[in-house]
mmCIF file of C-alpha atoms and ligand atoms in Angstrom:
data_model
loop_
_atom_site.group_PDB
_atom_site.id
_atom_site.type_symbol
_atom_site.label_atom_id
_atom_site.label_comp_id
_atom_site.label_asym_id
_atom_site.label_seq_id
_atom_site.Cartn_x
_atom_site.Cartn_y
_atom_site.Cartn_z
ATOM 1 C CA MET A 1 -0.180 0.158 -0.462
ATOM 2 C CA PRO A 2 1.254 3.594 -1.034
ATOM 3 C CA LEU A 3 1.925 5.568 2.499
ATOM 4 C CA ASN A 4 -0.016 8.953 1.620
ATOM 5 C CA GLN A 5 -2.583 11.696 2.909
ATOM 6 C CA LEU A 6 -5.558 8.993 1.787
ATOM 7 C CA THR A 7 -4.062 5.760 4.170
ATOM 8 C CA ASN A 8 -6.114 5.068 6.247
ATOM 9 C CA ALA A 9 -4.113 4.995 9.534
ATOM 10 C CA ASP A 10 -5.162 3.921 12.810
ATOM 11 C CA LEU A 11 -2.493 5.026 15.537
ATOM 12 C CA HIS A 12 -4.449 4.327 18.442
ATOM 13 C CA SER A 13 -6.262 0.974 19.775
ATOM 14 C CA HIS A 14 -6.347 -0.405 23.249
ATOM 15 C CA SER A 15 -6.439 -4.714 23.513
ATOM 16 C CA SER A 16 -6.614 -6.562 26.555
ATOM 17 C CA VAL A 17 -3.056 -5.831 27.591
ATOM 18 C CA SER A 18 -4.828 -2.880 28.501
ATOM 19 C CA ASP A 19 -7.935 -1.945 28.965
ATOM 20 C CA GLY A 20 -9.070 -3.245 26.064
ATOM 21 C CA THR A 21 -11.221 -6.382 25.353
ATOM 22 C CA LEU A 22 -10.689 -8.212 22.097
ATOM 23 C CA ALA A 23 -7.262 -9.607 22.227
ATOM 24 C CA PRO A 24 -4.284 -8.090 19.566
ATOM 25 C CA GLU A 25 -4.838 -10.925 17.105
ATOM 26 C CA ASP A 26 -8.508 -10.169 17.423
ATOM 27 C CA ILE A 27 -8.523 -5.729 17.010
ATOM 28 C CA ALA A 28 -6.245 -6.473 14.481
ATOM 29 C CA ALA A 29 -8.546 -8.787 12.173
ATOM 30 C CA ARG A 30 -11.640 -6.229 12.869
ATOM 31 C CA ALA A 31 -9.478 -3.295 12.016
ATOM 32 C CA GLN A 32 -8.502 -5.152 8.995
ATOM 33 C CA ALA A 33 -12.728 -5.879 8.303
ATOM 34 C CA GLN A 34 -12.802 -1.437 8.719
ATOM 35 C CA GLY A 35 -10.289 -1.126 6.002
ATOM 36 C CA VAL A 36 -7.238 -0.612 7.785
ATOM 37 C CA GLU A 37 -4.103 0.028 5.692
ATOM 38 C CA LEU A 38 -1.956 1.172 8.747
ATOM 39 C CA TRP A 39 -2.213 0.256 12.063
ATOM 40 C CA SER A 40 -0.822 0.877 16.002
ATOM 41 C CA LEU A 41 -2.239 -1.248 19.307
ATOM 42 C CA THR A 42 -1.540 1.385 21.513
ATOM 43 C CA ASP A 43 -1.788 0.384 25.007
ATOM 44 C CA HIS A 44 -1.025 2.080 28.618
ATOM 45 C CA ASP A 45 1.953 2.020 29.590
ATOM 46 C CA GLU A 46 2.933 -1.088 28.103
ATOM 47 C CA ILE A 47 4.302 -2.208 24.893
ATOM 48 C CA GLY A 48 3.195 -6.925 25.521
ATOM 49 C CA GLY A 49 0.688 -6.805 23.278
ATOM 50 C CA GLN A 50 3.220 -5.110 19.808
ATOM 51 C CA GLN A 51 4.882 -8.455 18.247
ATOM 52 C CA ARG A 52 1.310 -10.418 18.489
ATOM 53 C CA ALA A 53 0.031 -6.791 17.064
ATOM 54 C CA ARG A 54 2.617 -6.876 14.355
ATOM 55 C CA ASP A 55 3.079 -10.591 13.248
ATOM 56 C CA ALA A 56 -1.204 -10.401 13.038
ATOM 57 C CA ALA A 57 -1.016 -7.478 10.694
ATOM 58 C CA LEU A 58 1.060 -8.006 8.581
ATOM 59 C CA ALA A 59 -0.307 -11.961 8.509
ATOM 60 C CA LEU A 60 -3.553 -10.547 7.246
ATOM 61 C CA GLY A 61 -1.759 -7.324 4.552
ATOM 62 C CA MET A 62 -2.012 -4.338 6.367
ATOM 63 C CA ASP A 63 1.005 -1.808 6.950
ATOM 64 C CA TYR A 64 1.886 -1.814 11.142
ATOM 65 C CA LEU A 65 3.608 1.295 13.667
ATOM 66 C CA THR A 66 4.996 -0.112 17.183
ATOM 67 C CA GLY A 67 2.929 1.546 19.782
ATOM 68 C CA THR A 68 1.712 3.027 23.131
ATOM 69 C CA GLU A 69 -0.201 5.222 25.009
ATOM 70 C CA ILE A 70 2.322 6.903 28.006
ATOM 71 C CA SER A 71 0.384 8.234 31.303
ATOM 72 C CA VAL A 72 1.306 11.524 32.408
ATOM 73 C CA SER A 73 1.131 13.923 35.061
ATOM 74 C CA PHE A 74 1.019 17.510 33.671
ATOM 75 C CA ALA A 75 -0.169 20.769 35.806
ATOM 76 C CA GLY A 76 -2.297 19.250 37.581
ATOM 77 C CA GLU A 77 -3.803 16.740 34.595
ATOM 78 C CA THR A 78 -3.012 13.715 33.797
ATOM 79 C CA VAL A 79 -2.318 13.271 30.138
ATOM 80 C CA HIS A 80 -1.795 10.792 27.010
ATOM 81 C CA ILE A 81 1.647 10.964 25.082
ATOM 82 C CA VAL A 82 1.211 8.041 22.309
ATOM 83 C CA GLY A 83 4.700 6.830 21.017
ATOM 84 C CA LEU A 84 4.056 5.917 17.728
ATOM 85 C CA GLY A 85 7.587 3.632 15.771
ATOM 86 C CA PHE A 86 10.116 3.682 18.207
ATOM 87 C CA ASP A 87 12.306 0.151 18.288
ATOM 88 C CA GLU A 88 10.583 -1.980 21.338
ATOM 89 C CA ASP A 89 13.381 -3.795 22.615
ATOM 90 C CA ASP A 90 14.668 0.187 23.574
ATOM 91 C CA ALA A 91 15.600 -1.179 27.076
ATOM 92 C CA ALA A 92 15.125 2.840 28.514
ATOM 93 C CA LEU A 93 11.374 2.974 26.841
ATOM 94 C CA ARG A 94 10.847 -0.825 28.851
ATOM 95 C CA ALA A 95 12.307 0.134 32.099
ATOM 96 C CA GLY A 96 10.258 3.736 31.630
ATOM 97 C CA LEU A 97 7.271 2.061 31.112
ATOM 98 C CA ALA A 98 7.358 -0.622 33.177
ATOM 99 C CA ALA A 99 8.229 1.885 36.599
ATOM 100 C CA THR A 100 4.984 3.303 35.131
ATOM 101 C CA ARG A 101 2.781 0.870 35.269
ATOM 102 C CA SER A 102 3.676 0.128 39.495
ATOM 103 C CA GLY A 103 1.831 1.535 41.240
ATOM 104 C CA ARG A 104 -1.774 0.457 40.220
ATOM 105 C CA LEU A 105 -2.313 -2.620 42.299
ATOM 106 C CA GLU A 106 -2.844 -0.106 44.843
ATOM 107 C CA ARG A 107 -4.296 2.802 43.249
ATOM 108 C CA ALA A 108 -6.560 0.072 42.565
ATOM 109 C CA GLN A 109 -6.488 -1.213 46.467
ATOM 110 C CA ARG A 110 -7.624 2.785 47.030
ATOM 111 C CA MET A 111 -10.389 2.967 44.899
ATOM 112 C CA ALA A 112 -12.458 0.496 46.077
ATOM 113 C CA ASP A 113 -12.339 2.033 49.705
ATOM 114 C CA GLY A 114 -13.514 4.698 48.226
ATOM 115 C CA LEU A 115 -15.579 3.006 46.285
ATOM 116 C CA ALA A 116 -17.291 0.679 49.154
ATOM 117 C CA GLN A 117 -17.632 3.839 51.683
ATOM 118 C CA ALA A 118 -19.494 5.470 48.624
ATOM 119 C CA GLY A 119 -21.959 1.997 49.046
ATOM 120 C CA ILE A 120 -20.412 -0.274 46.059
ATOM 121 C CA PRO A 121 -18.339 -3.005 48.455
ATOM 122 C CA GLY A 122 -16.482 -5.431 46.200
ATOM 123 C CA ALA A 123 -15.345 -3.474 43.465
ATOM 124 C CA PHE A 124 -11.505 -4.967 43.879
ATOM 125 C CA GLU A 125 -12.338 -8.206 43.202
ATOM 126 C CA GLY A 126 -15.137 -7.707 40.326
ATOM 127 C CA ALA A 127 -12.304 -5.243 38.354
ATOM 128 C CA ILE A 128 -10.382 -7.958 38.138
ATOM 129 C CA LYS A 129 -12.017 -10.342 36.455
ATOM 130 C CA TYR A 130 -11.791 -8.173 33.420
ATOM 131 C CA VAL A 131 -8.077 -7.889 34.003
ATOM 132 C CA GLY A 132 -6.010 -8.456 31.000
ATOM 133 C CA ASN A 133 -2.847 -7.595 32.212
ATOM 134 C CA PRO A 134 -2.492 -8.208 36.414
ATOM 135 C CA ASP A 135 0.214 -5.374 35.393
ATOM 136 C CA LEU A 136 -2.698 -3.173 33.927
ATOM 137 C CA ILE A 137 -5.648 -2.478 36.556
ATOM 138 C CA SER A 138 -7.607 0.169 35.098
ATOM 139 C CA ARG A 139 -10.261 2.448 35.756
ATOM 140 C CA THR A 140 -11.720 0.895 32.783
ATOM 141 C CA HIS A 141 -11.698 -2.371 34.392
ATOM 142 C CA PHE A 142 -14.091 -0.692 37.396
ATOM 143 C CA ALA A 143 -16.517 0.794 34.847
ATOM 144 C CA ARG A 144 -16.454 -2.525 33.235
ATOM 145 C CA PHE A 145 -17.723 -3.497 36.867
ATOM 146 C CA LEU A 146 -20.221 -0.564 37.843
ATOM 147 C CA VAL A 147 -22.389 -1.322 34.509
ATOM 148 C CA GLU A 148 -22.533 -5.165 34.595
ATOM 149 C CA SER A 149 -23.711 -4.704 39.216
ATOM 150 C CA GLY A 150 -26.393 -2.837 37.596
ATOM 151 C CA ALA A 151 -24.602 0.254 39.520
ATOM 152 C CA CYS A 152 -24.819 2.102 36.382
ATOM 153 C CA ALA A 153 -25.693 1.879 32.316
ATOM 154 C CA ASP A 154 -22.677 2.015 31.081
ATOM 155 C CA THR A 155 -18.519 3.484 31.408
ATOM 156 C CA TYR A 156 -19.085 7.064 30.377
ATOM 157 C CA GLU A 157 -21.910 7.211 33.427
ATOM 158 C CA VAL A 158 -19.323 5.736 35.826
ATOM 159 C CA PHE A 159 -17.035 7.938 34.763
ATOM 160 C CA ARG A 160 -19.276 11.030 35.824
ATOM 161 C CA ARG A 161 -20.111 9.822 38.554
ATOM 162 C CA PHE A 162 -18.122 7.687 40.060
ATOM 163 C CA LEU A 163 -13.944 8.023 39.071
ATOM 164 C CA THR A 164 -13.409 11.421 37.820
ATOM 165 C CA GLU A 165 -11.307 13.327 40.482
ATOM 166 C CA GLY A 166 -13.459 14.762 43.388
ATOM 167 C CA LYS A 167 -16.274 11.737 42.991
ATOM 168 C CA PRO A 168 -15.309 8.582 45.592
ATOM 169 C CA GLY A 169 -13.638 6.057 43.335
ATOM 170 C CA TYR A 170 -10.806 8.241 42.088
ATOM 171 C CA VAL A 171 -7.275 8.081 43.656
ATOM 172 C CA ALA A 172 -4.675 10.886 42.065
ATOM 173 C CA HIS A 173 -2.102 9.585 41.020
ATOM 174 C CA ALA A 174 1.952 10.490 39.897
ATOM 175 C CA TRP A 175 2.170 9.413 36.516
ATOM 176 C CA ALA A 176 5.667 9.388 34.225
ATOM 177 C CA ARG A 177 7.541 13.584 33.074
ATOM 178 C CA LEU A 178 6.276 14.764 29.904
ATOM 179 C CA GLY A 179 9.765 14.716 29.031
ATOM 180 C CA ASP A 180 10.458 11.122 30.532
ATOM 181 C CA ALA A 181 8.210 10.358 28.694
ATOM 182 C CA VAL A 182 8.869 12.209 25.017
ATOM 183 C CA ARG A 183 12.396 11.084 25.321
ATOM 184 C CA TRP A 184 11.504 7.380 26.317
ATOM 185 C CA ILE A 185 9.796 7.628 23.278
ATOM 186 C CA THR A 186 12.294 9.298 21.073
ATOM 187 C CA GLN A 187 15.484 8.295 21.842
ATOM 188 C CA ALA A 188 14.140 4.978 20.802
ATOM 189 C CA GLY A 189 13.413 5.888 17.266
ATOM 190 C CA GLY A 190 9.724 6.878 17.481
ATOM 191 C CA VAL A 191 8.122 9.938 17.222
ATOM 192 C CA ALA A 192 5.655 11.491 20.338
ATOM 193 C CA VAL A 193 2.285 12.725 20.026
ATOM 194 C CA ILE A 194 -0.315 14.048 21.841
ATOM 195 C CA ALA A 195 -2.870 12.179 22.719
ATOM 196 C CA HIS A 196 -6.550 13.805 22.363
ATOM 197 C CA PRO A 197 -5.508 16.880 23.215
ATOM 198 C CA ALA A 198 -9.468 18.530 24.130
ATOM 199 C CA ARG A 199 -10.184 15.715 26.463
ATOM 200 C CA TYR A 200 -7.458 17.803 28.775
ATOM 201 C CA LYS A 201 -9.274 20.940 31.190
ATOM 202 C CA PHE A 202 -6.481 22.783 31.209
ATOM 203 C CA SER A 203 -7.233 26.454 30.653
ATOM 204 C CA PRO A 204 -5.321 28.360 27.801
ATOM 205 C CA SER A 205 -2.317 29.138 29.071
ATOM 206 C CA ALA A 206 -1.269 25.765 30.672
ATOM 207 C CA GLU A 207 -1.992 24.417 27.484
ATOM 208 C CA TYR A 208 0.075 26.870 25.526
ATOM 209 C CA ALA A 209 2.488 25.259 28.195
ATOM 210 C CA LEU A 210 2.239 21.765 27.498
ATOM 211 C CA PHE A 211 2.582 22.582 23.735
ATOM 212 C CA THR A 212 5.475 24.310 24.147
ATOM 213 C CA GLU A 213 6.890 22.092 26.554
ATOM 214 C CA PHE A 214 6.611 19.202 24.581
ATOM 215 C CA ILE A 215 7.889 20.310 21.787
ATOM 216 C CA ALA A 216 11.289 21.689 24.029
ATOM 217 C CA HIS A 217 11.481 17.942 24.324
ATOM 218 C CA GLY A 218 11.233 16.867 21.470
ATOM 219 C CA GLY A 219 7.755 15.943 20.800
ATOM 220 C CA ARG A 220 6.764 16.611 17.056
ATOM 221 C CA GLY A 221 2.844 15.512 16.732
ATOM 222 C CA VAL A 222 -0.536 15.586 17.976
ATOM 223 C CA GLU A 223 -3.795 13.436 17.562
ATOM 224 C CA VAL A 224 -6.437 15.845 14.745
ATOM 225 C CA MET A 225 -8.536 12.902 14.637
ATOM 226 C CA THR A 226 -9.716 10.864 17.387
ATOM 227 C CA GLY A 227 -12.541 9.363 18.878
ATOM 228 C CA SER A 228 -12.253 11.651 21.653
ATOM 229 C CA HIS A 229 -12.764 15.272 18.953
ATOM 230 C CA SER A 230 -15.975 17.011 17.580
ATOM 231 C CA THR A 231 -15.647 18.156 14.571
ATOM 232 C CA ALA A 232 -14.851 21.711 15.822
ATOM 233 C CA GLU A 233 -12.324 20.349 18.292
ATOM 234 C CA GLN A 234 -10.769 17.811 14.775
ATOM 235 C CA VAL A 235 -10.355 21.994 13.273
ATOM 236 C CA ARG A 236 -9.185 22.963 16.424
ATOM 237 C CA TYR A 237 -6.710 20.774 16.573
ATOM 238 C CA GLY A 238 -5.504 20.754 12.899
ATOM 239 C CA ASP A 239 -4.535 24.601 13.257
ATOM 240 C CA THR A 240 -2.737 23.887 17.004
ATOM 241 C CA ALA A 241 -1.299 21.302 14.591
ATOM 242 C CA LEU A 242 -0.020 24.487 11.846
ATOM 243 C CA GLU A 243 0.528 26.704 14.469
ATOM 244 C CA PHE A 244 3.293 24.820 16.532
ATOM 245 C CA GLY A 245 4.233 23.422 13.046
ATOM 246 C CA LEU A 246 3.374 19.798 14.245
ATOM 247 C CA LEU A 247 2.782 16.748 12.316
ATOM 248 C CA ALA A 248 -0.429 15.139 12.493
ATOM 249 C CA SER A 249 -1.772 11.850 14.013
ATOM 250 C CA ARG A 250 -5.191 9.740 12.996
ATOM 251 C CA GLY A 251 -6.955 7.290 15.719
ATOM 252 C CA SER A 252 -10.331 5.580 17.165
ATOM 253 C CA ASP A 253 -9.181 4.040 20.870
ATOM 254 C CA PHE A 254 -11.052 2.224 20.090
ATOM 255 C CA HIS A 255 -11.194 0.133 23.385
ATOM 256 C CA SER A 256 -14.648 -2.621 22.834
ATOM 257 C CA PRO A 257 -17.074 -3.219 20.234
ATOM 258 C CA GLY A 258 -20.913 -2.254 22.317
ATOM 259 C CA GLU A 259 -18.314 0.359 24.227
ATOM 260 C CA SER A 260 -16.248 2.198 22.004
ATOM 261 C CA ARG A 261 -18.193 5.325 20.295
ATOM 262 C CA THR A 262 -15.775 5.667 17.200
ATOM 263 C CA GLU A 263 -15.604 2.659 15.409
ATOM 264 C CA LEU A 264 -11.331 1.476 14.296
ATOM 265 C CA GLY A 265 -11.067 3.223 10.421
ATOM 266 C CA SER A 266 -13.844 5.219 10.800
ATOM 267 C CA LEU A 267 -13.132 8.881 11.051
ATOM 268 C CA PRO A 268 -12.553 12.121 8.387
ATOM 269 C CA ASP A 269 -9.175 11.741 6.680
ATOM 270 C CA LEU A 270 -6.601 14.254 8.178
ATOM 271 C CA PRO A 271 -7.088 17.876 6.134
ATOM 272 C CA GLY A 272 -5.076 18.306 3.350
ATOM 273 C CA ALA A 273 -2.925 21.162 5.139
ATOM 274 C CA LEU A 274 -1.950 19.160 7.321
ATOM 275 C CA THR A 275 1.720 16.736 7.567
ATOM 276 C CA PRO A 276 0.821 13.342 8.490
ATOM 277 C CA VAL A 277 2.372 11.449 11.210
ATOM 278 C CA TRP A 278 2.577 8.083 9.300
ATOM 279 C CA GLN A 279 4.784 10.306 6.088
ATOM 280 C CA ALA A 280 7.239 11.538 8.729
ATOM 281 C CA LEU A 281 7.216 7.254 10.045
ATOM 282 C CA ALA A 282 7.432 5.780 6.863
ATOM 283 C CA HIS A 283 11.250 4.323 7.332
ATOM 284 C CA ARG A 284 9.728 2.560 11.238
ATOM 285 C CA VAL A 285 6.726 1.476 9.170
ATOM 286 C CA HIS A 286 6.616 -2.348 8.999
ATOM 287 C CA ARG A 287 5.944 -3.308 5.287
ATOM 288 C CA ALA A 288 2.933 -6.177 5.101
ATOM 289 C CA THR A 289 3.856 -6.340 1.327
ATOM 290 C CA ALA A 290 8.016 -5.306 0.228
HETATM 291 P P1 LIG B 301 -6.547 4.949 33.582
HETATM 292 O O1 LIG B 301 -4.169 5.143 33.273
HETATM 293 O O2 LIG B 301 -6.665 3.686 34.479
HETATM 294 O O3 LIG B 301 -6.791 6.036 34.728
HETATM 295 O O4 LIG B 301 -7.564 4.592 33.354
HETATM 296 C C1 LIG B 301 -7.828 5.776 32.525
HETATM 297 C C2 LIG B 301 -8.880 4.843 30.692
HETATM 298 O O5 LIG B 301 -10.220 4.975 31.723
HETATM 299 C C3 LIG B 301 -8.585 5.982 29.178
HETATM 300 O O6 LIG B 301 -7.759 5.593 28.980
HETATM 301 C C4 LIG B 301 -9.912 5.627 28.963
HETATM 302 O O7 LIG B 301 -10.265 4.290 28.287
HETATM 303 C C5 LIG B 301 -11.315 5.851 30.478
HETATM 304 N N1 LIG B 301 -11.755 7.340 30.402
HETATM 305 C C6 LIG B 301 -11.163 7.543 31.167
HETATM 306 N N2 LIG B 301 -11.799 8.569 31.292
HETATM 307 C C7 LIG B 301 -12.765 8.435 30.230
HETATM 308 C C8 LIG B 301 -14.318 8.977 30.409
HETATM 309 N N3 LIG B 301 -15.040 10.203 30.979
HETATM 310 N N4 LIG B 301 -15.599 7.799 30.207
HETATM 311 C C9 LIG B 301 -15.101 6.665 29.686
HETATM 312 N N5 LIG B 301 -14.452 6.711 29.442
HETATM 313 C C10 LIG B 301 -12.725 6.954 30.725
HETATM 314 MN MN1 LIG B 302 -8.552 3.447 27.510
HETATM 315 MN MN1 LIG B 303 -5.731 8.232 26.433
HETATM 316 MN MN1 LIG B 304 -6.301 5.186 24.583
#
């Protein structure tokens, strides 16, 4: 497949190796069936699914970029940085991701304590049933339990009522530092991308600080087309990409059939004025055909 502006690239998705529900092979098959031509599995703080994802993609005729989504704490918010096209054997990247994953178990126990005080007992055991990777218990697994137990109608309601700042199941956590996450990715040969920028509750000056510090550390991309952006936000962050000279990315952030609002490979193409991040990463793409 030629790589160009119109390539159906989906460079943000999750498997059961983090908080998705499908195995890497099953997302690969679903992505291919949806017309994705270039795919990346970007599990949270984890690259344990990369080899399976790449092997499955190439067997299906899909090009592949290595991926991950690193949790970062910046100016009092959690920010997600997607890494693409890195060398997955890089020791510093692997150590950084392992350090970022640590502490999730203790956090989950405290989340369960908070939920128990709000009248929802057994949430730790309930969430664990959904966990595919014991190192990666996340809020999403609690959300699935709260839906199953009938406490909420869907995962969006769970986050709104229980799992966001100020709510009973929320526990603040110190994730990776912005500069560290960007360096782990770039020093492993990859490109760092700010994920779903419209999701953060930053003032204009804090958002400006995020972009300028990200770039100063070597970050080069921003998600413009993501399942988290409205049409107006797609336009707004397309303008931001041009203003800061950033590469643009496109990814559904697919987690699960029936849970995710955006299907794999279904977002609009990037506007022609933007430079796709996959163009800068052409030399890092694992090609399905020579
Ligand atoms: P964690 O890394 O444990 O803090 O969990 C974060 C994950 O929860 C994200 O990657 C999303 O999959 C999910 N998530 C976060 N906020 C929301 C929300 N408001 N609605 C639905 N899912 C959310
Ligand atoms: Mn997630
Ligand atoms: Mn994210
Ligand atoms: Mn994600």
